[in-house]
Amino acid sequence: MKEKENNKQSNQSKGPRRGMAMGMPAEKPKDLKGTSKRLLNYIGNYKWHLLFIIILTILVSAVAVVGPNLIRYIINGLQQMITGEITKEEGMRTVSTFFIAIVSLYAIRFIIEVLLMLIGNKVSINIGLKMRSDLRDKLEKLPIKYYDERQTGDILSVFSNDVDVVINSIQQSLINIISSTFMVVGILVMMFIISWKLTLIALVALPLFVLATATIAKKSQKKFKAQQKELGVLNGHIEENFTASKIVKLFNKEVESFQHFDDINVNLAKEMKGAQFLSGLIRPIMEFISNIGYALVVIVGGYLAGLPSPLLIGDITAFVQYQRSFVNPILNIANIVNQLQSAIAGAERIFRVIDETEEINEVLETEYDLKEITGEVEFKEVDFSYSEETELIKALNLHVKPGKQIAIVGHTGAGKTTLVNLLMRFYDINSGAITIDGQKTTEIPRVVLRKHFGMVLQDTWLFSGTIKENVAYGKKDASDEEIIEACKKAHVHHFIETLPEGYNTLLKEDADNISQGQKQLLTIARAILFDPKILILDEATSSVDTRTESYIQNAMLKMMEGKTSFVIAHRLSTIKNANTILVMEQGKIVEQGNHHELLEKQGVYADLYNSQFLNKPI
């Protein structure tokens, strides 16, 4: 466990990030121009695909615009045939010709839309693949500090949610904004061709549409923001109770927890009602204004039909159809703007990760040769702090001879784990020097340095895969015999043999199909197989029972022979045989010696020991 102050916020889900619904507030980017330019660099690799998408989108839109006009000629042909203006043969020929034209056009439209889908999917998926690859490469190069200061959920959200928002918007917005723009212009042209008088009447309703939509959207945005805030509180409460379900049950807090949930849920429902009511008003109001406009067009159209050079029924029908289609593209453009804002905001978060400061560039592993080490470790006047405000380690001096077992004890926050974090260069020191066999660790590439360390963490880590793959994680070329021997030393071989698949047993996510103690034994087997010169055991036996701890201690004592070992433990029974015990307080070594020497001093170590074994308060 990192011994520092973590000022992290609760990892609450903050609700939907996209402002897709009318009235739903889109998350606005802070640097629209800069982020858009960087986003275009990803898209620019597919410029020919995009050109093809633009051409196909225009063709699809053109078919949509022309369609009602063809229907117009069919209806006019039927009307003229019925009224006797043309013969039956001429009328049927007109109807059949335009009917075939409509079917052909819509068949072509179907083919084009399939092509659009395939090309659009290819472009968006490849852009998402590149973004996730860039993120993964970046995260690999970031220091441990970056992960310590952030919630895992926030990092995962960039990988999943933000990348998905960006690639979906790239695909949908590009097609929709071209299509909607072309549709607005094309429909307006067709309406003027049919009747400029009716077009002017129809356009009277447009300002009313804009005014009504803008007014309601402005009011509903406040409600949606309040809804998102309450949703974040609700998600945070659910996550907190899910992860701490055992604690809730232990203290019989289920009723209190349910009541708190109900209160939050009621507040959420209240905000949702207001938001949904206001956003729901938009469509009825639009339909009301539209219907008035349709009525005016029909009345005026009927009047014009009785004049010389009259409008035919097909003309009025086509015009009304165009009128009904005219508003939708305009509303789509408004929604697309919201969608693009959310996408660029998501891209900003992606680029924020990509722009994070990496660990200092080092020489390649192949360009550096660290000779076989003996394991001599020395701290010389080392200063370190996690933040400028709090100094943790000050002027630390420590010399460890090769092959010695060093135990580190102290109260929480004393700097025990920090000591080994500095040794492995998970963090770099502020001043002073740490050396291995006389060579400064800052002069050794991290990838080379860590090859000489084996570590068993307090929090066991096993990945989805077989037991064999997990044990051999640090030594991929290990033979089956070496893996089995390591597991025997860790006293886990017998357990593995009882499993139906043995060493090929597949561990589930978080290895929840085996016990915590068995997980600990497997991580110890992994360290044994790795066979490093320096061992670090961080609370290595804190999660196992007394019998298993005894097995592990015997195996560890044998394994530590000839190796420099650092053991961090609160259970002092595990470190009695250490060559040297370091007692730390506030980043400094306040006591040093073996178990018996420190007990005789009656200092901090004696107090810790008595508190555990004699039930005396510290």
XYZ file of C-alpha atoms in Angstrom:
618
model
C 0.000 0.000 0.000
C 1.398 3.354 -0.967
C 2.160 5.345 2.135
C 1.115 8.748 1.025
C -1.901 10.954 1.197
C -4.291 10.208 -1.678
C -6.544 13.146 -2.356
C -8.627 11.291 -4.872
C -12.247 11.912 -5.548
C -14.728 9.095 -5.451
C -14.770 7.235 -8.726
C -18.293 8.102 -9.593
C -19.828 7.637 -12.957
C -20.834 11.033 -14.133
C -23.700 10.108 -16.314
C -23.874 10.333 -20.063
C -21.339 12.607 -21.683
C -23.109 13.072 -24.956
C -25.661 15.782 -25.581
C -27.569 13.893 -28.242
C -31.140 14.524 -27.209
C -32.722 17.848 -28.052
C -32.150 20.108 -25.073
C -29.488 17.818 -23.628
C -26.391 19.928 -22.948
C -23.338 18.869 -24.906
C -20.014 18.895 -23.085
C -18.133 21.797 -24.626
C -14.433 21.449 -25.485
C -11.958 23.902 -23.969
C -9.779 24.148 -27.081
C -12.088 23.632 -30.043
C -9.626 24.756 -32.719
C -6.540 22.962 -31.424
C -8.313 19.691 -30.689
C -10.136 19.723 -34.023
C -6.829 20.169 -35.826
C -5.276 17.199 -34.025
C -8.369 15.116 -34.677
C -8.116 15.924 -38.382
C -4.613 14.436 -38.351
C -6.161 11.062 -37.517
C -8.862 11.503 -40.147
C -6.398 12.792 -42.762
C -4.959 9.312 -43.278
C -8.249 8.361 -44.921
C -8.787 11.394 -47.186
C -9.683 9.287 -50.226
C -12.158 7.273 -48.210
C -13.663 10.516 -46.922
C -13.916 11.946 -50.441
C -15.746 8.799 -51.499
C -18.065 9.121 -48.480
C -18.859 12.749 -49.383
C -19.693 11.829 -52.997
C -21.883 8.885 -51.955
C -23.654 10.977 -49.296
C -24.508 13.650 -51.879
C -25.857 10.955 -54.209
C -28.057 9.484 -51.471
C -29.332 12.941 -50.568
C -30.033 13.717 -54.211
C -32.174 10.584 -54.479
C -34.075 11.623 -51.347
C -34.700 15.076 -52.827
C -35.735 13.821 -56.267
C -38.053 11.079 -54.948
C -41.108 13.241 -54.080
C -40.806 15.042 -57.424
C -41.143 11.731 -59.292
C -44.219 10.902 -57.221
C -45.527 14.319 -58.197
C -45.424 13.367 -61.884
C -47.186 10.049 -61.185
C -50.059 11.785 -59.359
C -50.299 14.508 -61.995
C -50.384 11.852 -64.714
C -53.230 10.021 -62.975
C -55.117 13.302 -62.482
C -54.729 14.290 -66.126
C -55.774 10.808 -67.254
C -58.920 10.938 -65.089
C -59.837 14.439 -66.229
C -59.282 13.437 -69.848
C -56.414 15.828 -70.503
C -54.356 12.867 -71.716
C -55.322 9.440 -72.984
C -55.378 6.360 -70.813
C -52.385 4.929 -72.666
C -50.396 8.116 -72.168
C -51.355 8.229 -68.512
C -50.352 4.611 -67.850
C -47.105 5.117 -69.763
C -46.316 8.158 -67.621
C -47.172 6.325 -64.388
C -45.175 3.188 -65.278
C -42.157 5.197 -66.471
C -41.897 7.241 -63.294
C -42.703 4.215 -61.120
C -39.771 2.307 -62.655
C -37.606 5.402 -62.170
C -38.558 5.581 -58.457
C -37.879 1.883 -57.864
C -34.540 2.139 -59.698
C -33.500 5.219 -57.755
C -34.362 3.689 -54.390
C -32.530 0.484 -55.347
C -29.473 2.577 -56.178
C -29.919 4.429 -52.890
C -29.953 1.102 -51.008
C -26.675 0.013 -52.633
C -25.043 3.384 -51.932
C -26.140 3.326 -48.279
C -24.626 -0.152 -47.828
C -21.362 1.127 -49.327
C -21.502 4.166 -47.041
C -21.963 1.926 -44.035
C -19.021 -0.317 -44.987
C -16.637 2.545 -45.776
C -17.738 4.578 -42.753
C -17.290 1.594 -40.429
C -13.826 0.897 -41.839
C -12.662 4.483 -41.348
C -14.116 4.922 -37.839
C -12.920 1.511 -36.601
C -9.386 2.097 -37.909
C -9.270 5.564 -36.319
C -10.458 4.054 -33.025
C -7.823 1.317 -33.354
C -5.091 3.927 -33.861
C -6.319 6.045 -30.944
C -6.437 3.098 -28.549
C -3.014 1.981 -29.758
C -1.595 5.467 -29.118
C -3.198 5.533 -25.679
C -1.825 2.089 -24.824
C 1.674 3.060 -25.955
C 1.478 6.235 -23.900
C 0.227 4.539 -20.732
C 3.103 2.080 -20.985
C 5.556 4.989 -20.782
C 3.909 6.943 -17.957
C 5.382 6.873 -14.448
C 3.689 5.044 -11.577
C 2.822 8.447 -10.114
C 0.326 8.997 -12.934
C -1.655 5.898 -11.929
C -1.436 6.660 -8.217
C -3.051 10.058 -8.740
C -5.986 8.814 -10.839
C -8.897 6.456 -10.483
C -8.741 3.336 -12.617
C -12.285 4.037 -13.853
C -11.236 7.437 -15.223
C -8.431 5.883 -17.278
C -10.679 3.090 -18.547
C -13.347 5.650 -19.449
C -10.940 7.338 -21.872
C -10.199 3.985 -23.517
C -13.828 2.982 -23.888
C -16.329 5.831 -23.640
C -14.294 8.719 -25.056
C -12.850 6.765 -27.986
C -16.316 5.382 -28.804
C -17.837 8.878 -28.720
C -15.156 10.176 -31.072
C -15.322 7.380 -33.661
C -19.141 7.264 -33.667
C -19.294 11.009 -34.169
C -16.752 10.886 -36.987
C -18.865 8.348 -38.837
C -22.327 9.727 -38.118
C -21.690 13.467 -38.031
C -19.778 13.634 -41.296
C -22.505 11.811 -43.202
C -25.368 13.600 -41.449
C -24.030 17.129 -41.771
C -23.366 16.706 -45.530
C -26.702 15.000 -46.039
C -28.660 17.534 -43.976
C -27.037 20.543 -45.640
C -27.662 19.147 -49.114
C -31.235 18.213 -48.169
C -32.056 21.710 -46.900
C -30.742 23.336 -50.071
C -32.195 20.700 -52.407
C -35.644 20.728 -50.811
C -35.765 24.521 -50.858
C -34.889 24.542 -54.563
C -37.576 21.939 -55.349
C -40.171 23.904 -53.364
C -39.376 27.068 -55.329
C -39.589 25.126 -58.615
C -43.064 23.854 -57.724
C -44.384 27.196 -56.399
C -42.487 30.189 -55.122
C -45.673 31.548 -53.563
C -46.263 28.436 -51.460
C -42.577 28.410 -50.528
C -42.770 31.901 -49.054
C -45.829 30.890 -47.032
C -44.064 27.742 -45.793
C -40.955 29.694 -44.765
C -43.043 31.937 -42.487
C -43.116 29.060 -39.968
C -39.306 28.702 -39.920
C -38.590 31.584 -37.474
C -41.266 30.173 -35.174
C -39.510 26.782 -35.258
C -36.152 28.321 -34.376
C -37.563 30.551 -31.623
C -39.541 27.736 -29.973
C -36.643 25.263 -30.146
C -34.064 27.722 -28.805
C -36.309 28.835 -25.915
C -37.171 25.339 -24.751
C -33.630 24.007 -25.274
C -32.199 26.784 -23.097
C -34.597 26.020 -20.253
C -34.224 22.243 -20.532
C -30.409 22.393 -20.463
C -30.489 23.523 -16.830
C -32.714 20.588 -15.971
C -30.510 18.120 -17.843
C -27.413 19.375 -16.025
C -29.181 18.899 -12.690
C -30.254 15.430 -13.852
C -26.659 14.503 -14.741
C -25.457 15.710 -11.355
C -28.005 13.566 -9.503
C -27.184 10.613 -11.755
C -23.523 10.937 -10.790
C -24.468 10.930 -7.100
C -26.647 7.851 -7.611
C -23.949 5.958 -9.530
C -21.388 6.858 -6.894
C -23.667 5.554 -4.138
C -24.294 2.286 -6.002
C -20.586 1.786 -6.707
C -19.664 2.554 -3.097
C -22.196 0.089 -1.728
C -21.239 -2.570 -4.257
C -17.531 -2.427 -3.424
C -18.200 -2.169 0.325
C -21.143 -4.587 0.483
C -19.508 -6.713 3.181
C -18.953 -3.678 5.420
C -22.565 -2.557 4.943
C -23.828 -6.013 5.929
C -21.347 -6.325 8.786
C -22.657 -3.173 10.460
C -26.309 -3.913 9.552
C -26.564 -0.713 7.501
C -28.742 -2.157 4.723
C -31.857 -0.218 5.750
C -29.944 3.033 6.105
C -28.244 2.441 2.754
C -31.580 1.706 1.034
C -33.092 4.865 2.530
C -30.182 6.958 1.282
C -30.576 5.360 -2.158
C -34.309 6.140 -2.168
C -33.642 9.785 -1.309
C -31.151 10.132 -4.164
C -33.445 8.218 -6.512
C -36.390 10.504 -5.705
C -34.254 13.596 -6.388
C -33.115 12.082 -9.674
C -36.693 11.300 -10.687
C -37.714 14.871 -9.868
C -34.990 16.344 -12.068
C -35.707 13.816 -14.826
C -39.399 14.764 -14.881
C -38.573 18.425 -15.388
C -35.955 17.712 -18.056
C -38.085 15.215 -19.956
C -41.163 17.431 -19.782
C -39.383 20.427 -21.282
C -37.543 18.467 -23.969
C -40.763 16.578 -24.714
C -42.545 19.844 -25.442
C -40.412 20.498 -28.513
C -42.009 17.916 -30.806
C -45.680 18.784 -29.983
C -44.941 22.486 -30.467
C -43.139 21.787 -33.725
C -45.991 19.638 -34.958
C -48.497 22.339 -33.977
C -46.598 24.978 -35.954
C -46.078 22.540 -38.840
C -49.749 21.632 -39.042
C -50.718 25.292 -39.200
C -48.189 25.731 -41.999
C -49.544 22.655 -43.843
C -53.084 23.991 -43.525
C -52.077 27.361 -44.963
C -50.239 25.672 -47.844
C -53.256 23.461 -48.654
C -55.671 26.407 -48.508
C -53.508 28.627 -50.675
C -52.641 25.716 -52.940
C -56.315 24.956 -53.415
C -56.933 28.574 -54.317
C -54.029 28.563 -56.790
C -55.373 25.349 -58.337
C -58.402 27.269 -59.535
C -56.386 29.958 -61.298
C -55.072 29.911 -64.870
C -51.929 27.703 -65.124
C -53.151 25.925 -62.007
C -51.193 23.730 -59.640
C -52.079 20.075 -60.003
C -52.819 17.694 -57.122
C -49.426 16.092 -57.581
C -47.751 19.501 -57.261
C -49.486 20.231 -53.960
C -48.836 16.687 -52.656
C -45.146 16.883 -53.511
C -44.876 20.368 -52.015
C -46.452 19.280 -48.707
C -44.091 16.293 -48.624
C -41.113 18.592 -49.167
C -42.453 20.949 -46.535
C -42.697 18.126 -44.005
C -39.113 17.077 -44.800
C -37.671 20.573 -44.668
C -37.464 20.991 -40.866
C -35.859 17.633 -40.001
C -32.476 18.366 -41.648
C -32.312 21.701 -39.817
C -32.899 19.983 -36.468
C -30.355 17.303 -37.421
C -27.719 19.980 -37.959
C -28.397 21.349 -34.450
C -28.036 17.857 -32.981
C -24.854 17.252 -34.981
C -23.293 20.400 -33.515
C -24.006 19.033 -30.024
C -22.618 15.634 -30.997
C -19.442 17.140 -32.427
C -18.913 19.235 -29.296
C -19.106 16.097 -27.148
C -16.786 14.256 -29.549
C -14.167 17.005 -29.454
C -14.458 17.167 -25.656
C -13.805 13.409 -25.611
C -10.874 13.880 -27.978
C -9.473 16.496 -25.592
C -9.419 13.919 -22.792
C -7.711 11.429 -25.119
C -5.059 13.966 -26.152
C -4.619 15.009 -22.525
C -3.454 11.477 -21.747
C -1.290 11.319 -24.883
C 0.340 14.643 -23.882
C 1.208 13.496 -20.341
C 4.891 13.729 -19.414
C 6.586 10.374 -19.852
C 9.303 8.865 -17.712
C 12.686 10.295 -18.655
C 13.902 8.791 -21.928
C 16.612 6.236 -21.352
C 19.013 4.264 -23.480
C 17.639 1.109 -25.021
C 18.092 -2.135 -23.158
C 20.212 -3.492 -26.014
C 22.569 -0.494 -25.670
C 23.179 -1.042 -21.954
C 24.962 -3.929 -20.287
C 24.566 -4.347 -16.516
C 26.948 -7.020 -15.353
C 25.838 -9.726 -12.944
C 25.249 -7.986 -9.631
C 25.998 -9.173 -6.109
C 23.102 -7.290 -4.540
C 24.888 -4.610 -2.518
C 22.472 -1.722 -1.948
C 23.151 1.707 -0.498
C 21.037 4.814 0.179
C 23.138 8.004 0.456
C 21.511 11.138 1.880
C 18.273 10.373 0.033
C 15.466 12.969 0.092
C 12.029 12.265 -1.343
C 8.481 13.605 -1.254
C 5.323 12.735 -3.179
C 4.348 16.398 -3.177
C 6.099 19.683 -2.524
C 3.959 20.288 0.553
C 4.877 17.103 2.433
C 8.428 15.825 2.875
C 8.430 12.071 3.484
C 12.065 10.902 3.469
C 14.887 13.150 4.583
C 18.633 12.451 4.491
C 18.174 8.667 4.545
C 21.352 6.602 4.778
C 21.405 2.814 4.578
C 24.000 0.261 3.547
C 22.954 -3.337 2.832
C 25.586 -5.967 2.134
C 24.976 -8.653 -0.496
C 22.833 -11.578 0.589
C 21.465 -9.926 3.732
C 17.822 -10.048 4.786
C 16.502 -6.628 5.737
C 13.130 -6.250 7.425
C 11.402 -2.863 7.435
C 8.738 -2.083 10.038
C 6.926 0.997 11.260
C 3.566 2.624 11.621
C 1.413 3.328 8.552
C 2.907 6.234 6.620
C 6.400 5.764 8.013
C 7.889 5.310 4.530
C 8.411 1.540 4.390
C 6.923 0.864 0.962
C 8.265 4.158 -0.339
C 11.764 2.882 0.372
C 11.455 -0.065 -2.016
C 9.527 2.023 -4.574
C 12.571 4.284 -4.776
C 14.880 1.302 -5.003
C 12.994 -0.047 -8.062
C 12.638 3.450 -9.548
C 8.872 3.473 -9.493
C 9.620 7.003 -8.288
C 12.854 8.966 -8.650
C 14.456 10.570 -5.614
C 14.614 14.338 -5.133
C 18.269 14.343 -4.079
C 21.007 12.029 -2.887
C 21.790 8.693 -4.512
C 20.747 5.041 -4.455
C 23.359 2.579 -5.682
C 23.457 -1.105 -6.551
C 26.963 -2.549 -6.478
C 28.214 1.028 -6.389
C 26.345 2.159 -9.524
C 23.645 4.821 -9.271
C 20.186 3.473 -10.126
C 19.421 6.674 -12.040
C 22.164 5.676 -14.484
C 20.607 2.259 -15.079
C 17.613 1.977 -17.457
C 14.522 0.931 -15.556
C 13.917 -2.091 -17.790
C 17.436 -3.343 -16.999
C 17.304 -2.470 -13.304
C 14.035 -4.287 -12.641
C 15.318 -7.514 -14.172
C 17.325 -7.970 -10.987
C 14.322 -7.574 -8.669
C 11.645 -10.041 -7.645
C 8.608 -8.659 -5.868
C 5.617 -10.108 -4.030
C 3.047 -7.363 -3.488
C 0.528 -6.979 -0.706
C -2.241 -6.905 -3.311
C -1.888 -10.069 -5.367
C -2.077 -9.637 -9.121
C -2.965 -12.485 -11.462
C -4.236 -12.053 -15.008
C -6.775 -14.044 -17.021
C -4.883 -17.106 -18.228
C -3.683 -20.474 -16.991
C -1.890 -21.049 -13.696
C 1.169 -22.084 -15.690
C 1.178 -18.792 -17.638
C 0.805 -16.761 -14.438
C 3.673 -18.484 -12.634
C 5.942 -18.137 -15.699
C 5.021 -14.474 -16.261
C 8.528 -13.228 -15.408
C 10.303 -16.072 -17.202
C 8.498 -16.968 -20.406
C 11.063 -19.604 -21.411
C 10.738 -21.570 -18.161
C 10.360 -25.312 -18.551
C 7.490 -27.266 -16.993
C 9.959 -28.785 -14.519
C 11.125 -25.327 -13.372
C 7.525 -24.141 -12.943
C 6.596 -27.217 -10.914
C 9.716 -26.882 -8.736
C 8.904 -23.222 -7.997
C 5.351 -24.156 -7.042
C 6.630 -26.911 -4.760
C 8.852 -24.421 -2.950
C 5.853 -22.118 -2.533
C 3.783 -25.058 -1.194
C 1.142 -24.604 -3.897
C 1.949 -27.621 -6.096
C -0.320 -29.970 -4.141
C -3.267 -27.615 -4.471
C -2.706 -27.252 -8.217
C -2.592 -31.022 -8.637
C -6.052 -31.316 -7.048
C -7.560 -29.162 -9.809
C -9.108 -31.029 -12.781
C -6.930 -29.163 -15.300
C -3.879 -28.882 -13.046
C -1.402 -26.264 -14.258
C -3.628 -25.592 -17.276
C -6.493 -24.418 -15.055
C -7.816 -21.159 -16.438
C -8.015 -18.340 -13.895
C -11.035 -16.074 -14.251
C -10.992 -12.293 -14.078
C -9.279 -11.260 -10.807
C -8.667 -15.015 -10.263
C -11.847 -15.148 -8.184
C -12.120 -18.919 -8.683
C -9.307 -19.489 -6.143
C -8.842 -18.224 -2.587
C -6.841 -15.173 -1.552
C -4.241 -17.367 0.107
C -3.835 -19.442 -3.046
C -3.388 -16.264 -5.084
C -0.632 -15.203 -2.683
C 1.098 -18.570 -3.033
C 1.037 -18.336 -6.830
C 2.622 -14.865 -6.806
C 5.309 -16.204 -4.482
C 5.919 -19.123 -6.856
C 6.284 -16.570 -9.648
C 8.969 -14.704 -7.677
C 10.766 -17.975 -6.875
C 10.845 -18.958 -10.542
C 12.147 -15.524 -11.579
C 15.141 -16.097 -9.260
C 16.359 -12.478 -8.919
C 19.346 -11.188 -6.994
C 17.216 -8.818 -4.914
C 13.874 -9.769 -3.365
C 11.154 -7.424 -2.134
C 8.343 -8.915 -0.082
C 5.608 -6.386 0.676
C 3.244 -7.881 3.248
C 3.842 -11.187 1.459
C 2.042 -13.334 4.036
C -0.626 -10.906 5.216
C -3.456 -12.719 3.415
C -2.802 -16.354 4.350
C -3.597 -18.509 7.367
C -1.037 -19.467 10.012
C -0.258 -22.888 8.519
C 0.233 -21.507 5.030
C 2.336 -18.685 6.466
C 4.596 -21.260 8.082
C 5.038 -23.079 4.763
C 5.820 -19.834 2.988
C 8.306 -18.680 5.600
C 10.309 -21.906 5.316
C 10.336 -21.642 1.512
C 11.246 -17.969 1.623
C 14.109 -18.474 4.053
C 15.605 -21.045 1.724
C 14.994 -18.913 -1.346
C 16.533 -15.820 0.281
C 19.817 -17.557 0.902
C 22.490 -15.649 -0.994
C 20.023 -12.931 -2.058
C 19.587 -9.415 -0.784
C 16.039 -9.296 0.581
C 13.794 -6.490 1.780
C 10.753 -7.639 3.769
C 7.984 -5.200 4.678
C 5.541 -6.539 7.234
C 3.206 -5.517 10.041
C 3.172 -9.090 11.389
C 6.441 -9.100 13.259
C 6.393 -12.883 13.622
C 7.436 -13.127 9.973
C 10.685 -11.184 10.379
C 12.273 -12.536 13.561
C 15.047 -14.248 11.572
C 15.987 -11.184 9.511
C 19.660 -10.177 9.666
C 18.719 -6.558 10.233
C 15.446 -4.897 11.137
C 14.953 -1.248 10.229
C 12.367 0.697 12.205
C 11.079 3.733 10.292
C 9.201 6.796 11.477
C 8.363 9.783 9.288
C 10.750 8.649 6.566
C 13.737 8.142 8.829
C 15.374 5.043 10.291
C 15.006 5.501 14.051
C 16.148 2.030 15.135
C 18.307 -0.676 13.585
C 19.366 -4.148 14.696
C 18.186 -7.741 14.901
C 15.054 -8.892 16.692
C 16.648 -9.486 20.103
C 18.731 -6.320 20.013
C 15.693 -4.168 19.278
C 13.619 -5.776 22.034
C 16.351 -4.999 24.532
C 16.316 -1.329 23.501
C 12.682 -1.039 24.631
C 12.027 1.489 21.894
C 9.574 1.760 18.986
C 10.121 -1.839 17.834
C 9.530 -3.196 21.340
C 6.272 -1.205 21.526
C 5.120 -2.614 18.183
C 6.064 -6.131 19.239
C 4.311 -5.874 22.591
C 1.168 -4.466 20.998
C 0.915 -7.574 18.792
C 1.968 -10.348 21.143
C 1.291 -9.043 24.631
C -1.849 -6.991 23.801
C -0.264 -3.875 25.213
C -1.199 -0.509 23.721
C 1.459 1.403 21.843
